[in-house]
Amino acid sequence: MCVIGHVDSGKSTLVGQLSVASGNINAKTTRNLQKIADNNSKSSFALAYAMDSTESERKRGVTIDVGSAQIIELESYNLALLDAPGHRDFVPAMISKGAAAADVAMVVIDATGDKFEAGFARGGQTKEHITIARALGCDKLVVAINKLDQIGFDQTRFDDIKRQLTDFLKSASFDVKKKVTFIPISALSGVGVKIPYAGECSWFKGPTLLEFFNTITPPDRSALRARPLRASVVEISEEPKGIFCRIRVECGTLAIGSKLKVCPTMESAIVNDIIEPPVKALMAGDIGEIVLKGTTLEQIKPVSMLSSFNLSIPKSETVLIQAKIIKGKSAIPITPGLPITFFSRGNLTCGHIKKLVRLLDKNGATAKARPKILKSGDFAEMEITLASAICIELWDEVKELSRIVLRYSSDTIAIGKTIKILQK
């Protein structure tokens, strides 16, 4: 689960509170975190420090990177929580290490003052984060409406935020009735997280967050596990035993001793060890930490893909995509030559729009050939030329690995899928 939302909505505090409620963080650690927060004159940030572990994050009070997943043990499965940065400057980390690795997203909303409106307005991160999460395959969403304790658990405010978000979520292709849940909480006090609703919040008759988490059914990955291995690399570092990698297994199974291919360099590597979790093999859907031998930091990058050694993954510098144009804060015209940053599971690279091939209607038929410009809401096919060759799957082959996000400067401008690999 990727925890997303506008800056200062309380995401890290909520993940810290969930860690305390589930027993991952004991009383002694909580007291130590409180002392550090007090020394930084940020007393209310103590729980957030469980996730914001670097000195820069703690002093600034802002999450900069997606840290290691916090594992919450539930009744029938383990839930990995990925705390994503909310500041617009760190959206790339939110995409590559958060939304791209998640099955479900939880968006945290600050209900106080005009904070929700700031995050929901043009240029705010609430809409952008939700749009990106949906584009990368998260079709289930938990909406945690936070800080309601500061306004007396005002039901009118909760209902107003729910109404505005519902309209937007429907336009973003969410099945609101079946796959979106709204829960009122106070991340700081724990009410609605684990502590039951009572008193001024007794109007809410639904579950707490932890109660709701126990009702989520993990996705069936049996078909993906039967396929050849593909794993996206999230983070790397060099250790004495070899190259340390944090990965998400997209398809197949990765075991200790497996011989792998590193894409796009096409070098070989061997799985020397699986550090976390302490198992002999990771399967589709698992997030884990492994050590590789036979490769170097020059050959493997944080956006590389690992595959079965005998598997051939398409590789090219030019791809054909189908994408919907998103109304962003920059209002930049979408024309050939526009520089972009290209994101997908396993890829983050620069490039530009080479050609606007055709404008599509709602049925996918050609509405106009070779348009000169695209505007917000348009659905179109585009040729994208990238700064370097990437390995990427097609929509008809592996949907999870074909989903893409295009950004210009600090703005998300398009979401879609890769449908064809083109030659240079």
Coordinates of C-alpha atoms in Angstrom, one line a residue:
M1 CA 0.0 0.0 0.0
C2 CA 1.4 3.4 -1.1
V3 CA 0.5 6.2 1.3
I4 CA 0.0 9.4 -0.8
G5 CA -1.3 12.9 -0.5
H6 CA -0.5 16.6 -0.3
V7 CA 2.5 17.8 1.8
D8 CA 1.8 18.1 5.6
S9 CA -1.4 16.0 5.4
G10 CA 0.0 13.7 8.1
K11 CA 1.1 10.7 6.0
S12 CA 4.3 9.9 8.0
T13 CA 2.5 10.4 11.3
L14 CA -0.2 8.0 10.2
V15 CA 2.2 5.3 9.1
G16 CA 4.0 5.8 12.5
Q17 CA 0.7 5.5 14.4
L18 CA -0.1 2.3 12.4
S19 CA 3.3 0.9 13.3
V20 CA 2.7 1.6 17.0
A21 CA -0.9 0.2 16.9
S22 CA 0.3 -3.0 15.2
G23 CA 3.2 -3.5 17.7
N24 CA 6.1 -2.7 15.2
I25 CA 7.2 0.2 17.4
N26 CA 7.4 -0.3 21.1
A27 CA 7.0 2.2 23.9
K28 CA 10.7 2.7 24.4
T29 CA 11.3 3.6 20.7
T30 CA 8.3 5.9 20.8
R31 CA 9.7 7.8 23.8
N32 CA 13.1 8.1 22.1
L33 CA 11.4 9.5 18.9
Q34 CA 9.5 12.0 21.1
K35 CA 12.8 13.3 22.6
I36 CA 14.3 13.8 19.2
A37 CA 11.2 15.6 18.0
D38 CA 11.2 17.8 21.1
N39 CA 14.9 18.7 20.5
N40 CA 14.0 19.7 16.9
S41 CA 11.1 21.9 18.2
K42 CA 8.7 19.6 16.3
S43 CA 7.0 17.8 19.1
S44 CA 4.0 16.7 17.1
F45 CA 6.3 15.0 14.5
A46 CA 7.5 12.2 16.8
L47 CA 5.5 9.4 15.1
A48 CA 6.5 10.7 11.7
Y49 CA 10.1 10.2 12.7
A50 CA 9.5 6.5 12.5
M51 CA 9.4 6.9 8.7
D52 CA 11.3 10.2 8.2
S53 CA 14.6 8.8 9.5
T54 CA 17.2 11.1 7.9
E55 CA 18.4 14.3 9.6
S56 CA 17.3 16.4 6.7
E57 CA 13.8 15.0 6.7
R58 CA 13.4 15.4 10.5
K59 CA 14.7 19.0 10.6
R60 CA 12.6 20.1 7.6
G61 CA 9.5 18.1 8.7
V62 CA 9.1 16.9 5.1
T63 CA 9.4 13.4 3.6
I64 CA 12.0 13.4 0.8
D65 CA 12.2 9.8 -0.2
V66 CA 10.2 6.6 0.1
G67 CA 11.8 4.7 2.9
S68 CA 11.8 0.9 3.6
A69 CA 8.4 -0.5 3.8
Q70 CA 6.8 -0.8 7.2
I71 CA 5.3 -4.3 7.5
I72 CA 2.0 -4.4 9.3
E73 CA 1.0 -7.9 10.4
L74 CA -2.8 -8.4 9.9
E75 CA -5.1 -11.3 10.6
S76 CA -4.6 -13.1 7.3
Y77 CA -1.7 -11.3 5.5
N78 CA 1.1 -8.8 5.9
L79 CA 0.6 -5.3 4.6
A80 CA 3.7 -3.3 3.4
L81 CA 3.2 0.4 3.9
L82 CA 5.2 2.8 1.6
D83 CA 5.2 6.3 2.9
A84 CA 5.6 8.6 -0.2
P85 CA 6.7 12.3 -0.1
G86 CA 3.9 14.8 -0.6
H87 CA 6.0 17.8 -1.7
R88 CA 5.8 18.5 -5.5
D89 CA 9.6 18.5 -5.8
F90 CA 9.7 14.8 -4.8
V91 CA 6.9 13.4 -7.1
P92 CA 9.5 11.3 -9.0
A93 CA 10.3 9.4 -5.8
M94 CA 6.6 9.0 -5.2
I95 CA 6.1 7.5 -8.6
S96 CA 9.2 5.2 -8.9
K97 CA 9.4 4.0 -5.3
G98 CA 5.8 4.3 -4.2
A99 CA 2.9 4.1 -6.6
A100 CA 4.8 1.9 -9.0
A101 CA 5.3 -0.7 -6.3
A102 CA 1.7 -0.7 -4.8
D103 CA -1.4 -2.8 -5.2
V104 CA -3.6 -0.3 -3.3
A105 CA -3.2 3.3 -2.4
M106 CA -4.2 5.3 0.8
V107 CA -4.6 9.0 0.3
V108 CA -4.4 11.1 3.4
I109 CA -6.4 14.4 3.6
D110 CA -5.9 17.3 5.9
A111 CA -9.4 18.4 6.9
T112 CA -8.4 21.6 8.8
G113 CA -8.8 25.1 7.4
D114 CA -8.4 25.2 3.7
K115 CA -5.7 22.5 3.6
F116 CA -7.8 20.1 1.6
E117 CA -8.7 22.8 -1.0
A118 CA -5.0 23.7 -1.3
G119 CA -4.0 20.1 -2.0
F120 CA -7.0 19.5 -4.3
A121 CA -6.7 22.7 -6.3
R122 CA -4.7 23.0 -9.5
G123 CA -1.0 22.6 -8.6
G124 CA -1.8 20.6 -5.4
Q125 CA -0.5 17.1 -5.0
T126 CA -3.7 15.3 -3.9
K127 CA -5.2 15.2 -7.4
E128 CA -1.8 14.4 -9.0
H129 CA -1.0 11.6 -6.6
I130 CA -4.4 10.0 -7.1
T131 CA -4.1 10.3 -10.9
I132 CA -0.6 8.7 -10.9
A133 CA -1.6 5.9 -8.6
R134 CA -4.6 5.0 -10.8
A135 CA -2.4 5.2 -14.0
L136 CA 0.1 2.8 -12.5
G137 CA -2.6 0.2 -11.7
C138 CA -4.0 1.0 -8.2
D139 CA -7.7 0.6 -8.6
K140 CA -8.5 0.4 -4.9
L141 CA -8.3 3.5 -2.7
V142 CA -8.6 4.2 1.0
V143 CA -9.3 7.9 1.8
A144 CA -8.1 8.7 5.4
I145 CA -9.6 12.1 6.2
N146 CA -7.2 13.3 8.9
K147 CA -6.9 15.9 11.7
L148 CA -10.6 15.9 12.3
D149 CA -9.9 16.0 16.0
Q150 CA -8.7 19.6 15.5
I151 CA -12.2 20.6 14.3
G152 CA -14.3 18.5 16.7
F153 CA -14.8 15.6 14.3
D154 CA -17.1 17.8 12.2
Q155 CA -19.3 15.5 10.2
T156 CA -20.3 18.3 7.8
R157 CA -16.6 18.8 6.9
F158 CA -16.1 15.1 6.4
D159 CA -19.1 14.8 4.1
D160 CA -18.1 17.9 2.1
I161 CA -14.6 16.5 1.4
K162 CA -16.1 13.1 0.6
R163 CA -18.5 14.7 -1.9
Q164 CA -15.8 16.6 -3.7
L165 CA -13.4 13.7 -3.9
T166 CA -16.1 11.3 -5.1
D167 CA -16.8 13.5 -8.1
F168 CA -13.1 13.6 -9.0
L169 CA -12.5 9.9 -8.4
K170 CA -15.3 8.9 -10.7
S171 CA -13.7 11.1 -13.4
A172 CA -10.4 9.3 -12.7
S173 CA -12.0 5.9 -13.5
F174 CA -12.3 4.7 -9.9
D175 CA -15.3 2.5 -9.0
V176 CA -16.2 4.6 -5.9
K177 CA -19.0 2.3 -4.7
K178 CA -17.0 -0.9 -4.7
K179 CA -13.3 0.1 -4.5
V180 CA -13.1 3.4 -2.5
T181 CA -13.5 3.7 1.3
F182 CA -13.6 6.9 3.3
I183 CA -12.5 6.8 6.9
P184 CA -12.3 9.7 9.4
I185 CA -9.2 9.7 11.6
S186 CA -6.8 11.5 13.8
A187 CA -3.3 10.1 13.0
L188 CA -1.8 11.9 16.0
S189 CA -4.2 10.6 18.7
G190 CA -5.0 7.3 17.0
V191 CA -8.8 7.7 16.9
G192 CA -10.0 5.9 13.8
V193 CA -6.7 4.2 13.3
K194 CA -7.1 1.6 16.1
I195 CA -9.0 3.5 18.8
P196 CA -12.8 3.0 18.2
Y197 CA -15.1 6.0 17.5
A198 CA -16.9 7.5 20.5
G199 CA -18.1 10.8 21.8
E200 CA -17.9 13.6 19.2
C201 CA -17.0 11.1 16.4
S202 CA -19.7 8.5 17.3
W203 CA -21.6 9.5 14.2
F204 CA -19.3 7.4 12.0
K205 CA -20.5 3.8 12.0
G206 CA -17.8 2.3 9.8
P207 CA -14.5 0.5 10.7
T208 CA -11.3 1.9 11.9
L209 CA -8.3 1.8 9.5
L210 CA -6.9 -1.4 11.0
E211 CA -10.3 -3.1 11.0
F212 CA -10.7 -2.1 7.3
F213 CA -7.3 -3.4 6.4
N214 CA -8.3 -6.8 7.6
T215 CA -11.2 -6.9 5.1
I216 CA -8.9 -6.2 2.1
T217 CA -8.5 -9.3 -0.1
P218 CA -5.0 -9.5 -1.5
P219 CA -5.0 -9.8 -5.4
D220 CA -4.8 -13.2 -6.9
R221 CA -1.3 -13.5 -8.5
S222 CA -1.3 -17.2 -9.4
A223 CA -1.2 -16.4 -13.2
L224 CA 1.6 -13.9 -12.7
R225 CA 3.6 -16.3 -10.6
A226 CA 3.5 -18.9 -13.4
R227 CA 5.2 -16.5 -15.8
P228 CA 8.9 -15.9 -16.4
L229 CA 10.6 -13.7 -13.8
R230 CA 10.5 -9.9 -14.1
A231 CA 11.4 -7.7 -11.1
S232 CA 11.8 -4.0 -10.9
V233 CA 14.7 -2.5 -9.0
V234 CA 13.7 0.3 -6.6
E235 CA 16.9 1.0 -4.7
I236 CA 20.6 -0.1 -4.9
S237 CA 23.8 0.2 -2.9
E238 CA 27.2 -1.5 -2.8
E239 CA 27.8 -3.8 0.1
P240 CA 30.7 -6.2 1.0
K241 CA 28.6 -9.2 -0.1
G242 CA 27.7 -7.7 -3.4
I243 CA 25.1 -5.3 -4.8
F244 CA 22.2 -4.7 -2.5
C245 CA 18.8 -4.2 -4.2
R246 CA 15.4 -3.5 -3.0
I247 CA 13.0 -5.0 -5.6
R248 CA 9.4 -5.7 -6.4
V249 CA 8.8 -9.0 -8.1
E250 CA 6.3 -8.3 -10.9
C251 CA 6.1 -11.8 -12.5
G252 CA 7.5 -15.3 -11.7
T253 CA 9.7 -16.3 -8.8
L254 CA 13.2 -15.2 -7.7
A255 CA 15.2 -17.6 -5.6
I256 CA 18.6 -17.7 -4.0
G257 CA 21.1 -19.0 -6.6
S258 CA 18.9 -17.8 -9.6
K259 CA 20.9 -16.5 -12.6
L260 CA 19.3 -13.3 -13.8
K261 CA 19.6 -10.8 -16.7
V262 CA 19.9 -7.1 -15.8
C263 CA 18.0 -4.9 -18.2
P264 CA 18.7 -2.8 -20.2
T265 CA 22.5 -3.5 -20.0
M266 CA 21.8 -7.2 -20.6
E267 CA 24.5 -8.2 -18.1
S268 CA 24.1 -11.3 -16.0
A269 CA 24.0 -11.6 -12.2
I270 CA 23.3 -14.2 -9.6
V271 CA 21.1 -13.9 -6.5
N272 CA 23.5 -14.4 -3.6
D273 CA 21.1 -13.9 -0.8
I274 CA 17.6 -12.7 0.1
I275 CA 17.9 -10.5 3.2
E276 CA 14.3 -9.3 3.8
P277 CA 12.1 -11.1 4.2
P278 CA 14.3 -14.1 5.3
V279 CA 13.0 -16.6 2.7
K280 CA 14.5 -18.7 0.0
A281 CA 12.3 -17.3 -2.8
L282 CA 10.3 -14.2 -3.6
M283 CA 7.2 -14.4 -5.8
A284 CA 5.1 -12.0 -7.9
G285 CA 3.8 -9.2 -5.7
D286 CA 6.5 -9.5 -3.1
I287 CA 8.7 -6.6 -2.1
G288 CA 12.1 -7.7 -0.9
E289 CA 15.8 -6.9 -0.4
I290 CA 18.4 -9.1 -2.1
V291 CA 22.1 -9.2 -2.8
L292 CA 23.5 -9.8 -6.3
K293 CA 26.9 -11.1 -7.4
G294 CA 28.5 -10.7 -10.8
T295 CA 27.3 -7.1 -11.4
T296 CA 28.3 -3.6 -10.6
L297 CA 26.7 -0.2 -9.9
E298 CA 27.6 0.7 -13.5
Q299 CA 25.6 -2.2 -14.8
I300 CA 22.5 -1.9 -12.6
K301 CA 20.5 1.2 -11.7
P302 CA 17.5 2.0 -9.4
V303 CA 15.3 1.8 -12.4
S304 CA 16.6 -1.4 -13.9
M305 CA 14.6 -4.6 -14.6
L306 CA 15.7 -8.1 -13.6
S307 CA 14.5 -11.0 -15.6
S308 CA 15.0 -14.7 -16.1
F309 CA 18.3 -15.2 -17.8
N310 CA 16.8 -16.8 -20.9
L311 CA 13.9 -14.2 -21.2
S312 CA 14.1 -11.6 -24.0
I313 CA 12.4 -8.3 -23.0
P314 CA 11.8 -5.8 -25.8
K315 CA 14.4 -3.0 -25.8
S316 CA 14.3 0.3 -27.7
E317 CA 14.8 4.1 -27.6
T318 CA 11.4 4.8 -29.3
V319 CA 8.0 3.6 -28.2
L320 CA 4.4 4.1 -29.3
I321 CA 2.0 5.0 -26.5
Q322 CA -1.7 5.7 -26.0
A323 CA -2.2 8.3 -23.4
K324 CA -4.8 10.7 -21.9
I325 CA -3.7 14.3 -21.5
I326 CA -4.0 15.6 -18.0
K327 CA -4.8 19.2 -17.0
G328 CA -1.8 20.3 -15.0
K329 CA -0.6 23.5 -13.4
S330 CA 1.7 24.5 -16.2
A331 CA -0.9 24.4 -19.1
I332 CA 2.0 23.7 -21.5
P333 CA 0.8 22.9 -25.0
I334 CA 1.4 19.2 -26.0
T335 CA 3.3 19.4 -29.3
P336 CA 6.1 17.5 -31.0
G337 CA 9.5 18.2 -29.6
L338 CA 8.2 18.7 -26.0
P339 CA 10.8 17.4 -23.5
I340 CA 9.4 14.9 -21.0
T341 CA 10.3 12.6 -18.2
F342 CA 9.1 9.0 -18.9
F343 CA 8.1 6.8 -15.9
S344 CA 6.9 3.2 -15.7
R345 CA 7.5 0.3 -13.5
G346 CA 11.2 -0.3 -13.9
N347 CA 11.9 2.9 -16.0
L348 CA 12.7 6.5 -15.4
T349 CA 14.3 8.4 -18.2
C350 CA 14.2 11.6 -20.2
G351 CA 13.0 12.0 -23.7
H352 CA 10.7 14.0 -26.0
I353 CA 7.5 13.7 -27.9
K354 CA 8.6 12.8 -31.4
K355 CA 5.2 12.7 -33.2
L356 CA 1.5 13.1 -32.5
V357 CA 0.2 10.1 -34.5
R358 CA -3.5 10.4 -34.1
L359 CA -6.3 11.7 -31.9
L360 CA -8.6 8.9 -30.6
D361 CA -12.3 8.9 -29.8
K362 CA -13.8 7.2 -26.8
N363 CA -13.9 3.9 -28.7
G364 CA -10.3 4.0 -29.7
A365 CA -10.9 4.8 -33.3
T366 CA -9.1 7.6 -35.2
A367 CA -10.8 11.0 -34.6
K368 CA -8.0 13.0 -36.3
A369 CA -4.7 12.0 -37.9
R370 CA -1.5 13.9 -37.1
P371 CA -2.9 16.6 -34.8
K372 CA -0.6 19.6 -34.3
I373 CA -1.4 20.0 -30.7
L374 CA -3.1 18.1 -27.8
K375 CA -5.2 19.7 -25.0
S376 CA -6.4 18.5 -21.6
G377 CA -8.8 15.5 -21.8
D378 CA -7.6 14.4 -25.3
F379 CA -6.8 10.7 -25.8
A380 CA -4.1 10.1 -28.4
E381 CA -1.3 8.0 -29.8
M382 CA 2.2 9.5 -29.6
E383 CA 5.7 8.4 -30.5
I384 CA 8.2 9.0 -27.7
T385 CA 11.9 9.1 -28.2
L386 CA 14.0 8.4 -25.1
A387 CA 17.5 9.5 -24.2
S388 CA 18.6 5.9 -23.8
A389 CA 17.2 2.5 -24.6
I390 CA 14.8 0.9 -22.1
C391 CA 13.2 -2.5 -21.5
I392 CA 9.5 -2.2 -21.4
E393 CA 6.6 -4.6 -21.9
L394 CA 3.5 -4.0 -24.1
W395 CA -0.1 -3.7 -22.9
D396 CA -1.1 -6.9 -24.6
E397 CA 1.8 -8.8 -22.9
V398 CA 2.2 -7.6 -19.3
K399 CA -0.2 -4.8 -18.4
E400 CA 1.5 -4.0 -15.1
L401 CA 4.8 -3.2 -16.8
S402 CA 3.3 -1.2 -19.8
R403 CA 1.6 1.6 -17.8
I404 CA 3.4 4.9 -18.1
V405 CA 3.3 8.5 -16.8
L406 CA 4.7 11.5 -18.7
R407 CA 5.8 14.6 -16.8
Y408 CA 7.0 18.0 -18.0
S409 CA 9.1 20.0 -15.5
S410 CA 7.3 19.4 -12.2
D411 CA 3.9 18.6 -13.8
T412 CA 2.2 15.4 -14.8
I413 CA 0.9 15.9 -18.3
A414 CA -0.2 12.4 -19.5
I415 CA -1.0 8.9 -18.3
G416 CA -1.3 5.8 -20.5
K417 CA 0.2 2.6 -21.8
T418 CA 2.9 1.3 -24.2
I419 CA 1.4 -0.5 -27.2
K420 CA 4.3 -0.9 -29.6
I421 CA 8.1 -0.9 -29.5
L422 CA 9.6 1.1 -32.4
Q423 CA 13.1 0.8 -33.9
K424 CA 15.5 3.7 -33.6

